[in-house]
mmCIF file of C-alpha atoms in Angstrom:
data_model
loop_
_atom_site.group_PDB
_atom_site.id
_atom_site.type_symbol
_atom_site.label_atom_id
_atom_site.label_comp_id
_atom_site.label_asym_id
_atom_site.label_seq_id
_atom_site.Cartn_x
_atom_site.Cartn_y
_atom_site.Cartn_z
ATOM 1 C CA UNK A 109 98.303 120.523 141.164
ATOM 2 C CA UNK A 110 97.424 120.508 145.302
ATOM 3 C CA UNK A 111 93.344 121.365 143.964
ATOM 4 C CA UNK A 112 93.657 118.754 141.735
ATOM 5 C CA UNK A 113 94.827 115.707 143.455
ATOM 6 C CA UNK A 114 93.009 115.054 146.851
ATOM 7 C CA UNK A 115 93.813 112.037 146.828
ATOM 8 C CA UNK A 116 97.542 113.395 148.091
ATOM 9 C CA UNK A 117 96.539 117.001 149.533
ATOM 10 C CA UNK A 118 93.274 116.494 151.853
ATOM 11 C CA UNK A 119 90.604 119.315 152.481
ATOM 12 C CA UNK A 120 89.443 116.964 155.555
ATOM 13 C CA UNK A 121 92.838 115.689 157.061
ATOM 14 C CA UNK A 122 93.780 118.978 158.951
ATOM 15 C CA UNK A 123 90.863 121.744 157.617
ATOM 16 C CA UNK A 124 91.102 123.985 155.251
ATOM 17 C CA UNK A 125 92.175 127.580 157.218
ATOM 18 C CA UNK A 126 95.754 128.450 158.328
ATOM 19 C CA UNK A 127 95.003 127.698 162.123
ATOM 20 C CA UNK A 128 95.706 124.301 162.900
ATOM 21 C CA UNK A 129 92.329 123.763 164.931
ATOM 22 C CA UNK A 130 91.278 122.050 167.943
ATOM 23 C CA UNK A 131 89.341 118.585 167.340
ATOM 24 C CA UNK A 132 85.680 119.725 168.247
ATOM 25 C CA UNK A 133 86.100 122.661 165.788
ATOM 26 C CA UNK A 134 88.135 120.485 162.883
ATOM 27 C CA UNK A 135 85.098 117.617 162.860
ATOM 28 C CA UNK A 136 82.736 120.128 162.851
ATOM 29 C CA UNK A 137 84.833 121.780 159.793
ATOM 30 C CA UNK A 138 85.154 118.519 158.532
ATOM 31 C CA UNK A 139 81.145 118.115 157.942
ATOM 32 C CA UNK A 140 81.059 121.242 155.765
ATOM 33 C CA UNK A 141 81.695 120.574 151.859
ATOM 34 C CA UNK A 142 84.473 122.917 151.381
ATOM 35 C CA UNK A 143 86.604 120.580 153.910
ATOM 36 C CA UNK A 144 85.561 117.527 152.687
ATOM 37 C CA UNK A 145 87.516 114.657 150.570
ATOM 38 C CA UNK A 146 85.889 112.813 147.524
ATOM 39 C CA UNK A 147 84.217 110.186 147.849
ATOM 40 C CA UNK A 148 82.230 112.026 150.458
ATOM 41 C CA UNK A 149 82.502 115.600 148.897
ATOM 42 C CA UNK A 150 81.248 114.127 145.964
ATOM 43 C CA UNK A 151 78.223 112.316 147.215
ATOM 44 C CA UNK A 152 77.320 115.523 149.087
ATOM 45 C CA UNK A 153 77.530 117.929 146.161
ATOM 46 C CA UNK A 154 76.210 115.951 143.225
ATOM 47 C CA UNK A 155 72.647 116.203 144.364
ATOM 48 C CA UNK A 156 72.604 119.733 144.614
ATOM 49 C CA UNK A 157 74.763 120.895 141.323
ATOM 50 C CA UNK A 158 71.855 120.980 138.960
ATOM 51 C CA UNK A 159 70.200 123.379 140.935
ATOM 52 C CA UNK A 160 73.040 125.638 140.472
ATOM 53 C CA UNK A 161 73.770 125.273 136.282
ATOM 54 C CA UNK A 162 74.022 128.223 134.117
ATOM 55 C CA UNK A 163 70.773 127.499 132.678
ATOM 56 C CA UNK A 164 68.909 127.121 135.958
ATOM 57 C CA UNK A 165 70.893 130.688 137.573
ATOM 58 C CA UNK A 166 69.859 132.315 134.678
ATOM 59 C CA UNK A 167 65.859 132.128 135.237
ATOM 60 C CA UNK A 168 66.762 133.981 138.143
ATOM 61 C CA UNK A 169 68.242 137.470 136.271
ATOM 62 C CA UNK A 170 64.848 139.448 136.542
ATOM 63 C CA UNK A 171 64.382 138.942 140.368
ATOM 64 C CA UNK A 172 68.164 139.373 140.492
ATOM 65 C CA UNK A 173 67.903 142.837 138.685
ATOM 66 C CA UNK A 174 64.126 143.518 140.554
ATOM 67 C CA UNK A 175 66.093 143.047 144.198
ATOM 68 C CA UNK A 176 68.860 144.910 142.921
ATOM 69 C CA UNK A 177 66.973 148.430 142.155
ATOM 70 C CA UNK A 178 65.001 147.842 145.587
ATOM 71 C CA UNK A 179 68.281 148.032 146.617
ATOM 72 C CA UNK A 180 69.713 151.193 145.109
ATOM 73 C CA UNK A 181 66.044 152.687 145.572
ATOM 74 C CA UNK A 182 66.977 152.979 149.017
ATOM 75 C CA UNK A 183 70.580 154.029 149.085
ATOM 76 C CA UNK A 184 69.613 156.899 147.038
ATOM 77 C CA UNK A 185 66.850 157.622 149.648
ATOM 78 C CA UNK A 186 69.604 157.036 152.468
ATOM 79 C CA UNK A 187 72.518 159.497 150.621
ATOM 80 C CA UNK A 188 73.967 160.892 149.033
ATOM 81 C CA UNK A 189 76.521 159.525 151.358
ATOM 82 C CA UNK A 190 76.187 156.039 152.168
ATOM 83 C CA UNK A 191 78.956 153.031 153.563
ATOM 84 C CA UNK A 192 78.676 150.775 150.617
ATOM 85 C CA UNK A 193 79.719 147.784 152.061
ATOM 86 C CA UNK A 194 76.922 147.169 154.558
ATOM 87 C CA UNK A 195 73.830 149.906 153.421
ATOM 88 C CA UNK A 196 74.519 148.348 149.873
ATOM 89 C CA UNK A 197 76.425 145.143 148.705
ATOM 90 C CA UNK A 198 75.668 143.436 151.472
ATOM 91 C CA UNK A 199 71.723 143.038 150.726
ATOM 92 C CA UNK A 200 71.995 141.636 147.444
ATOM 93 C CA UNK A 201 73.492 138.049 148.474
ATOM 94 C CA UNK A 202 71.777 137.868 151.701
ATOM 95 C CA UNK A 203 68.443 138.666 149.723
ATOM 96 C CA UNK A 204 68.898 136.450 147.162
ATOM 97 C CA UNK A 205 70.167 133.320 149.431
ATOM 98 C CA UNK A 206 67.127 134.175 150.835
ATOM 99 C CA UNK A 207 65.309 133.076 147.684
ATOM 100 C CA UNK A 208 66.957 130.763 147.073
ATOM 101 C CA UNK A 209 65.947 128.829 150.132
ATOM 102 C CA UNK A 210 62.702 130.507 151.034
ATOM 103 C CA UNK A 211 63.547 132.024 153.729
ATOM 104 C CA UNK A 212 61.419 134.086 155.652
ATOM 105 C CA UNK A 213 61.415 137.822 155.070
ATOM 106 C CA UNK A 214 61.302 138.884 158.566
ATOM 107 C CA UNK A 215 64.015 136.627 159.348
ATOM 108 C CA UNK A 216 66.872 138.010 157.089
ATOM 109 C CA UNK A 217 68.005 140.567 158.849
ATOM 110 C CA UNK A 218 69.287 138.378 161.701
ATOM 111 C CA UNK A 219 69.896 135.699 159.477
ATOM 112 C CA UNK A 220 72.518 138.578 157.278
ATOM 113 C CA UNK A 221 73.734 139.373 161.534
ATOM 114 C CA UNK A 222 74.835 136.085 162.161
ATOM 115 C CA UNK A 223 76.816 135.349 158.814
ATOM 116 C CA UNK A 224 78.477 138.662 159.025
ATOM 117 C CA UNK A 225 79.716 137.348 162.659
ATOM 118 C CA UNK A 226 80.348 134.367 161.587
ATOM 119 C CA UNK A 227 82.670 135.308 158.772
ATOM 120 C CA UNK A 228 84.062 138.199 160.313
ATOM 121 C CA UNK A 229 85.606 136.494 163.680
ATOM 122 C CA UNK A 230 89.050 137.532 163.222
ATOM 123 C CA UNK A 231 87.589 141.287 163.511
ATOM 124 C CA UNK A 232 87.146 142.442 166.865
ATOM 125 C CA UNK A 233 84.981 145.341 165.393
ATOM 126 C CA UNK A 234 82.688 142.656 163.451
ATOM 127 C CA UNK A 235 82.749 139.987 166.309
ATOM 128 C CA UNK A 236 83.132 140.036 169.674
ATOM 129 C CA UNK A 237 85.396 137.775 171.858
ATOM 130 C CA UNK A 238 82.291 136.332 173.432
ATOM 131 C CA UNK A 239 80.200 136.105 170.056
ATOM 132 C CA UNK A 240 83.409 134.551 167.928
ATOM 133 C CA UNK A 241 82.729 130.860 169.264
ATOM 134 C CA UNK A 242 78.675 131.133 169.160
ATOM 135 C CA UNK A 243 77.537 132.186 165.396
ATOM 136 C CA UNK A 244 78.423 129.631 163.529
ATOM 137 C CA UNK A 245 76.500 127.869 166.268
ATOM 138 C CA UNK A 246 73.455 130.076 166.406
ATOM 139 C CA UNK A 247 73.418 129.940 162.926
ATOM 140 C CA UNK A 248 72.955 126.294 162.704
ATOM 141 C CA UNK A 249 70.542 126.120 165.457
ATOM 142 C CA UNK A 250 68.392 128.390 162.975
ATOM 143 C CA UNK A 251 68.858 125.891 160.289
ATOM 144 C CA UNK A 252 68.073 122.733 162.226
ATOM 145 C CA UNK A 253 64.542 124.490 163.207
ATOM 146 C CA UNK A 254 64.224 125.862 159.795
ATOM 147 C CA UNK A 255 64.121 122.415 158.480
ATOM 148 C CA UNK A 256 61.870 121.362 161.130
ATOM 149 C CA UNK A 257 59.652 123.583 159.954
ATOM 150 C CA UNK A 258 59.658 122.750 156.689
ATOM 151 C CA UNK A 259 59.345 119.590 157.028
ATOM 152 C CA UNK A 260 55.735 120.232 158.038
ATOM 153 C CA UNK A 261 54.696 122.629 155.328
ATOM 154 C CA UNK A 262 53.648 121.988 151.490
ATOM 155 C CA UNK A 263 56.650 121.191 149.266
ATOM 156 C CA UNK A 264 57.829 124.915 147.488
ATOM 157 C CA UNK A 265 59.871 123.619 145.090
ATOM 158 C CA UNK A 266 62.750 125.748 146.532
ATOM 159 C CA UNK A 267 66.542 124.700 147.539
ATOM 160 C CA UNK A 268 65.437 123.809 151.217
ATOM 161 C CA UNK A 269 62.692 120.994 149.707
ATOM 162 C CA UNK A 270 65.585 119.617 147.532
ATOM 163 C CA UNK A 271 68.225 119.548 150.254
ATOM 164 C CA UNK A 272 65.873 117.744 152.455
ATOM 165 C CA UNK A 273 64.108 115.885 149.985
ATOM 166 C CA UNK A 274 67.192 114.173 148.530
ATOM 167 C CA UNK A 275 69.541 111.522 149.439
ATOM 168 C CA UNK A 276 73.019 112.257 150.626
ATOM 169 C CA UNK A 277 75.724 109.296 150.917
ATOM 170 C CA UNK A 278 73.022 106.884 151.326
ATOM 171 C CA UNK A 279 70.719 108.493 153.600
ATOM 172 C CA UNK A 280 67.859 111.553 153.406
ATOM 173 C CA UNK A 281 69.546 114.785 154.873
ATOM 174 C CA UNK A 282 68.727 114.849 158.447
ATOM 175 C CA UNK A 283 67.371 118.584 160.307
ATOM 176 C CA UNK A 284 71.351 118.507 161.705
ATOM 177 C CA UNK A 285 73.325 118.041 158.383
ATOM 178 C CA UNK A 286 70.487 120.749 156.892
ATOM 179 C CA UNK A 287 71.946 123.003 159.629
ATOM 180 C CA UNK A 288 75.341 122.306 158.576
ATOM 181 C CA UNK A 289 74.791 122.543 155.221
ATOM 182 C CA UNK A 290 72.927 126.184 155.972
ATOM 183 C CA UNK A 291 75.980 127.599 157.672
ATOM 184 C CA UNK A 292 78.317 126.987 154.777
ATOM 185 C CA UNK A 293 75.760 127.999 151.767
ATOM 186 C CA UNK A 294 74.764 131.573 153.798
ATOM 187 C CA UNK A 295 78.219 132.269 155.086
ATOM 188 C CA UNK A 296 79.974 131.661 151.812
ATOM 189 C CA UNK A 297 77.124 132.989 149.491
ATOM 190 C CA UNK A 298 76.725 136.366 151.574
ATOM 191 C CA UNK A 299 80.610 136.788 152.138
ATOM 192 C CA UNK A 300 82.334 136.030 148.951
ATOM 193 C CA UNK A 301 79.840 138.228 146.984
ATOM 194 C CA UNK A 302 79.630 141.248 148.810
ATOM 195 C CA UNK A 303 83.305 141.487 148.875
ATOM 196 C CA UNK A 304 83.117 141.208 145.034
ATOM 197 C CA UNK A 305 80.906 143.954 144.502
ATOM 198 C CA UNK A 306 82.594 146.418 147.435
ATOM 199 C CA UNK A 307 86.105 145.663 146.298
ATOM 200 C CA UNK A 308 84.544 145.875 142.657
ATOM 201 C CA UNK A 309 83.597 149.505 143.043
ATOM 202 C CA UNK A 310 86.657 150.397 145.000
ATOM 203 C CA UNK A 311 89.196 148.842 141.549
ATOM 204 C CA UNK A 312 86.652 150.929 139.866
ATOM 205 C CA UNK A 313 87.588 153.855 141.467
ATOM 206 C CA UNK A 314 90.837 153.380 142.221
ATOM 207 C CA UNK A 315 91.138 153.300 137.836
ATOM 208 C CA UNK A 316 89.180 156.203 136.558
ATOM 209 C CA UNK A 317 90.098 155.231 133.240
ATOM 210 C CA UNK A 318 88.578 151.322 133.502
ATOM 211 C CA UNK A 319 85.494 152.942 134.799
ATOM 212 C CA UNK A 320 84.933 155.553 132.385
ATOM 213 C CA UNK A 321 85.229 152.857 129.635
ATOM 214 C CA UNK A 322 82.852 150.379 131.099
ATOM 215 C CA UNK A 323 80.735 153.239 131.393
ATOM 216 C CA UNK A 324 81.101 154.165 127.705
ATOM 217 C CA UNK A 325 80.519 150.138 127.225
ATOM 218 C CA UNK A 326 78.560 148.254 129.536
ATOM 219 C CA UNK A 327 78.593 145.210 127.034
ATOM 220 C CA UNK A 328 82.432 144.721 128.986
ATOM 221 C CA UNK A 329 80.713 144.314 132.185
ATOM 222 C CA UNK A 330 80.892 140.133 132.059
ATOM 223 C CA UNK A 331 84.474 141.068 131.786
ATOM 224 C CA UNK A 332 84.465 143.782 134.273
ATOM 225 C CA UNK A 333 83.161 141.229 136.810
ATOM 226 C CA UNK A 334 85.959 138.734 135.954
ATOM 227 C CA UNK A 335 88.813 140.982 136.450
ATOM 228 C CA UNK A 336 87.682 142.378 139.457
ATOM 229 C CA UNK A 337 87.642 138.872 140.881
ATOM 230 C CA UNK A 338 90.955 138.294 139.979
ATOM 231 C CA UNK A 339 91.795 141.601 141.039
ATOM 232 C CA UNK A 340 89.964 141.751 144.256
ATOM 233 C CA UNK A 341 89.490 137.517 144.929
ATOM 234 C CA UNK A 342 87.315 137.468 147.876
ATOM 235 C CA UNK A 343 89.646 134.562 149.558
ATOM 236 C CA UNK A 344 93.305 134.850 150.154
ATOM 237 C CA UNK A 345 93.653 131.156 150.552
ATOM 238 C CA UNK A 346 92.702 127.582 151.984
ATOM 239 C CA UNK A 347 95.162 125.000 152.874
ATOM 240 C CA UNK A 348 95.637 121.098 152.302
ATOM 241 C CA UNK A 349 97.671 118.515 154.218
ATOM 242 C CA UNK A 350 100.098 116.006 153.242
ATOM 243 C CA UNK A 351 98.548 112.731 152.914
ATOM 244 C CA UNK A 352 102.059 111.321 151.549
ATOM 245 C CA UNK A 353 105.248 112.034 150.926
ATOM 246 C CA UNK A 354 105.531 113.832 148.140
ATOM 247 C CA UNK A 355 107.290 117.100 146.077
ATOM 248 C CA UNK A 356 105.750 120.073 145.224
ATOM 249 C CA UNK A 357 107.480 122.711 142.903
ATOM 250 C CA UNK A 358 111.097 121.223 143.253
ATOM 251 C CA UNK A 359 110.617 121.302 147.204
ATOM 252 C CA UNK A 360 110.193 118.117 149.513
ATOM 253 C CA UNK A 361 106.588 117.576 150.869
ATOM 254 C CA UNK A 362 106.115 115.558 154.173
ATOM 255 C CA UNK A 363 103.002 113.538 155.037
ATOM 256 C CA UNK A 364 101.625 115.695 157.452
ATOM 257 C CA UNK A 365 102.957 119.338 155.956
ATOM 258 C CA UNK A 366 100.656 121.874 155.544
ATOM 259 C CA UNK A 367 100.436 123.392 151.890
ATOM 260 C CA UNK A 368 97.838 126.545 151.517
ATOM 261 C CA UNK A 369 97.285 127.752 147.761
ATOM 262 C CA UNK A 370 97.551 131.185 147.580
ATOM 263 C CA UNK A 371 94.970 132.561 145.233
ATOM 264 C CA UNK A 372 96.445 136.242 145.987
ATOM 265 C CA UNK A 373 99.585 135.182 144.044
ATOM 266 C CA UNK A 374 98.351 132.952 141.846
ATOM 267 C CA UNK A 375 95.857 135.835 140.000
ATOM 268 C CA UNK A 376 99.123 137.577 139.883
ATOM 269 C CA UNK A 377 101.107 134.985 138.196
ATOM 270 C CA UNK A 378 103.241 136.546 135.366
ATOM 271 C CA UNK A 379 103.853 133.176 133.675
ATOM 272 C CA UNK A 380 100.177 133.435 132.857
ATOM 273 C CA UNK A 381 98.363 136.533 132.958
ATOM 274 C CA UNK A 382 100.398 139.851 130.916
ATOM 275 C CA UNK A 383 100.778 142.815 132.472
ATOM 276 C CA UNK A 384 99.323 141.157 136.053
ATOM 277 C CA UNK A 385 99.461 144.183 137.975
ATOM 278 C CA UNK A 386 97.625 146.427 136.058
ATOM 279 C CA UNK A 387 93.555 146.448 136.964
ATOM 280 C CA UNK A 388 92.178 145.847 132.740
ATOM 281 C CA UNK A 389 88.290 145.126 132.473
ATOM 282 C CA UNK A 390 89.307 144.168 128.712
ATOM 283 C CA UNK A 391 91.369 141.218 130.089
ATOM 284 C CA UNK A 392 90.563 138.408 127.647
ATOM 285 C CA UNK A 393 91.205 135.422 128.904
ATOM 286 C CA UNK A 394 91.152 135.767 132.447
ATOM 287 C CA UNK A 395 91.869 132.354 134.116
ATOM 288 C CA UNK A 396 91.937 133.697 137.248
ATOM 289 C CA UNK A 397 91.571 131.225 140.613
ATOM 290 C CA UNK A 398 89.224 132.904 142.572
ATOM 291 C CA UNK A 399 86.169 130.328 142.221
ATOM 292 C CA UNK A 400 89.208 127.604 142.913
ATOM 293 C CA UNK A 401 89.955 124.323 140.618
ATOM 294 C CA UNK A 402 88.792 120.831 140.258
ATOM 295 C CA UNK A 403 87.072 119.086 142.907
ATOM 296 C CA UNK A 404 86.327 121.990 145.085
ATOM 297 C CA UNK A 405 85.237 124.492 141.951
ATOM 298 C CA UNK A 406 82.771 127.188 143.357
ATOM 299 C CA UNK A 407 79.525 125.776 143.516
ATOM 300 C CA UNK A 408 77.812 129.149 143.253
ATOM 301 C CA UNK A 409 80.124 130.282 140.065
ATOM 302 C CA UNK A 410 77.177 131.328 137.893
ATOM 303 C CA UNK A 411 74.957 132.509 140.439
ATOM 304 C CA UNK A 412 78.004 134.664 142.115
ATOM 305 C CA UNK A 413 78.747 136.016 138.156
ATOM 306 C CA UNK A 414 75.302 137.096 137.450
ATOM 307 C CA UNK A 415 74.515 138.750 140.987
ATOM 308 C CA UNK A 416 78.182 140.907 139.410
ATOM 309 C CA UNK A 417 76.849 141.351 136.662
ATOM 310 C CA UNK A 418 73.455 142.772 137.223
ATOM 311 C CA UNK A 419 74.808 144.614 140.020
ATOM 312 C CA UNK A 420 77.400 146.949 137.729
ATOM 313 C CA UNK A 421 75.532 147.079 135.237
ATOM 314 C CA UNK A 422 72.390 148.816 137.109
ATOM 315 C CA UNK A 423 74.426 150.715 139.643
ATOM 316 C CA UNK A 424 76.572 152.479 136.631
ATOM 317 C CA UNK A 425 73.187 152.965 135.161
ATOM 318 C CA UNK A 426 71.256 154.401 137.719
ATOM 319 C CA UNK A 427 74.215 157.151 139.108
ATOM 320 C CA UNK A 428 76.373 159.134 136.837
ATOM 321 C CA UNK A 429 78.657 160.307 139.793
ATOM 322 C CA UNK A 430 79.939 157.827 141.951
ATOM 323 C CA UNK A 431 83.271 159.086 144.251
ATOM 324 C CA UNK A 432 84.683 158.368 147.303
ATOM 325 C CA UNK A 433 84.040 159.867 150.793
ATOM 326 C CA UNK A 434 86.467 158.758 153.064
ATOM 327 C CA UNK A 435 89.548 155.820 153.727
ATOM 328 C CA UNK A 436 88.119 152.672 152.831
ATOM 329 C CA UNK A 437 88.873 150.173 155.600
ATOM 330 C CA UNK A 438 89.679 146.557 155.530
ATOM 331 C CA UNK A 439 88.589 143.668 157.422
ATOM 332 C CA UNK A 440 91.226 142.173 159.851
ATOM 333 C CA UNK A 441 91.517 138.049 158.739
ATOM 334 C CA UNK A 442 93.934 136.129 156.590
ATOM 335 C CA UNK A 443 91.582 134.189 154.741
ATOM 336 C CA UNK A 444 88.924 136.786 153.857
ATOM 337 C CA UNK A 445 90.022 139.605 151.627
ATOM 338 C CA UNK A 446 87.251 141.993 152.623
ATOM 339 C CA UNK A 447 86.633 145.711 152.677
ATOM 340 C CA UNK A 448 85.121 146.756 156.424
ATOM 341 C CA UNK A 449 83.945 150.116 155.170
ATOM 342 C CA UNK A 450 83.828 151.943 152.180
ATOM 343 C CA UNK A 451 82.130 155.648 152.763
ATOM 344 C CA UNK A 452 80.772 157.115 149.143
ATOM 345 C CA UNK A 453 78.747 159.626 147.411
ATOM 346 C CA UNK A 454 75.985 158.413 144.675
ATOM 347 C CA UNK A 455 74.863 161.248 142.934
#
């Protein structure tokens, strides 16, 4: 009900974390399209959906699959004990946002360095005090002369030309909203998706039982992917204000409250999913929440599903022994459900 009716519980009216934020960091929150309201969020993200269909992601399955054996090539050269959270999962999105945009090569490494920071400020072993305030802000500086850049080179036919090459509320995307708009894709494509494939492993092998059978059928991995993202959703929450009075569940609402929808809870709902706490790759429907609802419905859904996809269903074929090393440690933040570490053995 709160996803579905902005138009009473605002993304832009008091941001979209559980901090209530100073005003130079809510407008600049306010200019990314996960904290925006419709008409605006809507005039932002229709130019850019079609490049994100089904049909379009899928062309991109055999450089998916070709970037994700690169990727294994060289854990198995690193191991057999590797931290899977940063010498693994954490390539694959970075490397295919990469891509996506054209990116330079040489640049992605520092590119990857400044999302991680970015996303990870709550952490004092990802971020530093002094770095906290400046990635997000480095990271758009990088964008803004990105675009510049680009601007002066032959069209590609890539994301970049079509974010700059397009209209947006009226007007074409300036070098600034392009660095805006670079923040949010990279932070939110890298983060969310190497969380799902870290916390996927760990459910994995946490439940001997659901990884033995999706080893015995890898057909189940589409399913596979879909429990362990209601299992494991990568975000615990994002919040809405009041824009009336209202009522919500029985309970009074004030213009002005703060309401945050719990996606932790809600993929553990027993009035719609049986058996909720048990991990089952068989799960059939799964209408979990952790690509959200309505207006604000993951723009990266099919892309994040096949990167899951192709990811299980080559690392499960590549190593028959897979086990854990060590504790597996979490990132410290209330909105980002992240593993930190997670020490194993490929063999």
């Amino acid at each position: 009900h709160v996803a579905k009716h902005p138009e009473i519980f605002s993304a832009s009216e008091g941001g979209v974390v559980i901090e209530n934020l100073d005003p130079q960091s809510l407008e600049q929150m306010r200019d990314m399209l996960l904290a925006m309201d419709p008409p605006r969020h809507t005039a932002y993200r229709r130019p850019v959906s079609p490049e994100f269909r089904a049909r379009v992601i899928a062309r991109m399955e055999p450089r998916i699959r070709t970037i994700t054996r690169e990727i294994l090539d060289r854990a198995a050269a690193i191991g057999p004990d590797v931290e899977f959270v940063h010498d693994v999962c954490a390539h694959l999105p970075s490397q295919v946002i990469g891509e996506l945009m054209g990116l330079p090569r040489e640049d992605w490494p520092a590119i990857h360095a400044m999302a991680e920071r970015n996303s990870g400020g709550q952490d004092p072993d990802i971020a530093e005090a002094a770095d906290r305030g400046s990635s997000s802000v480095d990271m758009a500086m990088y964008g803004i002369g990105f675009a510049a850049t680009r601007r002066a080179m032959p069209v590609q036919g890539d994301l970049t030309d079509l974010l700059l090459g397009t209209e947006f509320d009226g007007q074409l995307m300036t070098d600034i909203d392009f660095g805006r708009f670079f923040v949010q894709l990279v932070t939110a494509g890298n983060d969310t998706t190497r969380t799902m494939l870290s916390s996927g492993l760990l459910a994995l092998l946490e439940h001997p039982g659901q990884l033995a059978l999706l080893r015995r059928r890898p057909e189940l991995t589409p399913l596979a992917v879909e429990e362990i993202l209601r299992w494991a959703n990568p975000l615990h929450y994002f919040r809405r204000t009041a824009l009336v009075d209202t009522e919500l569940g029985g309970e009074a609402i004030a213009a002005g409250d703060k309401v945050a929808m719990i996606y932790t809870s809600a993929n553990r709902d027993e009035a719609v999913f049986d058996d909720p706490q048990a991990f089952d790759i068989t799960r059939d429907p799964n209408p979990h929440l952790s690509f959200g609802i309505a207006t604000h419905f993951c723009l990266g859904v099919h892309l994040a599903r096949l990167e899951g996809r192709v990811f299980f269903e080559e690392l499960l074929s590549r190593f028959a022994g897979i086990a854990l090393t060590g504790e597996p440690r979490r990132q410290r933040s209330n909105l980002n459900n992240s593993l930190k570490t997670l020490p194993v053995r490929l063999g």
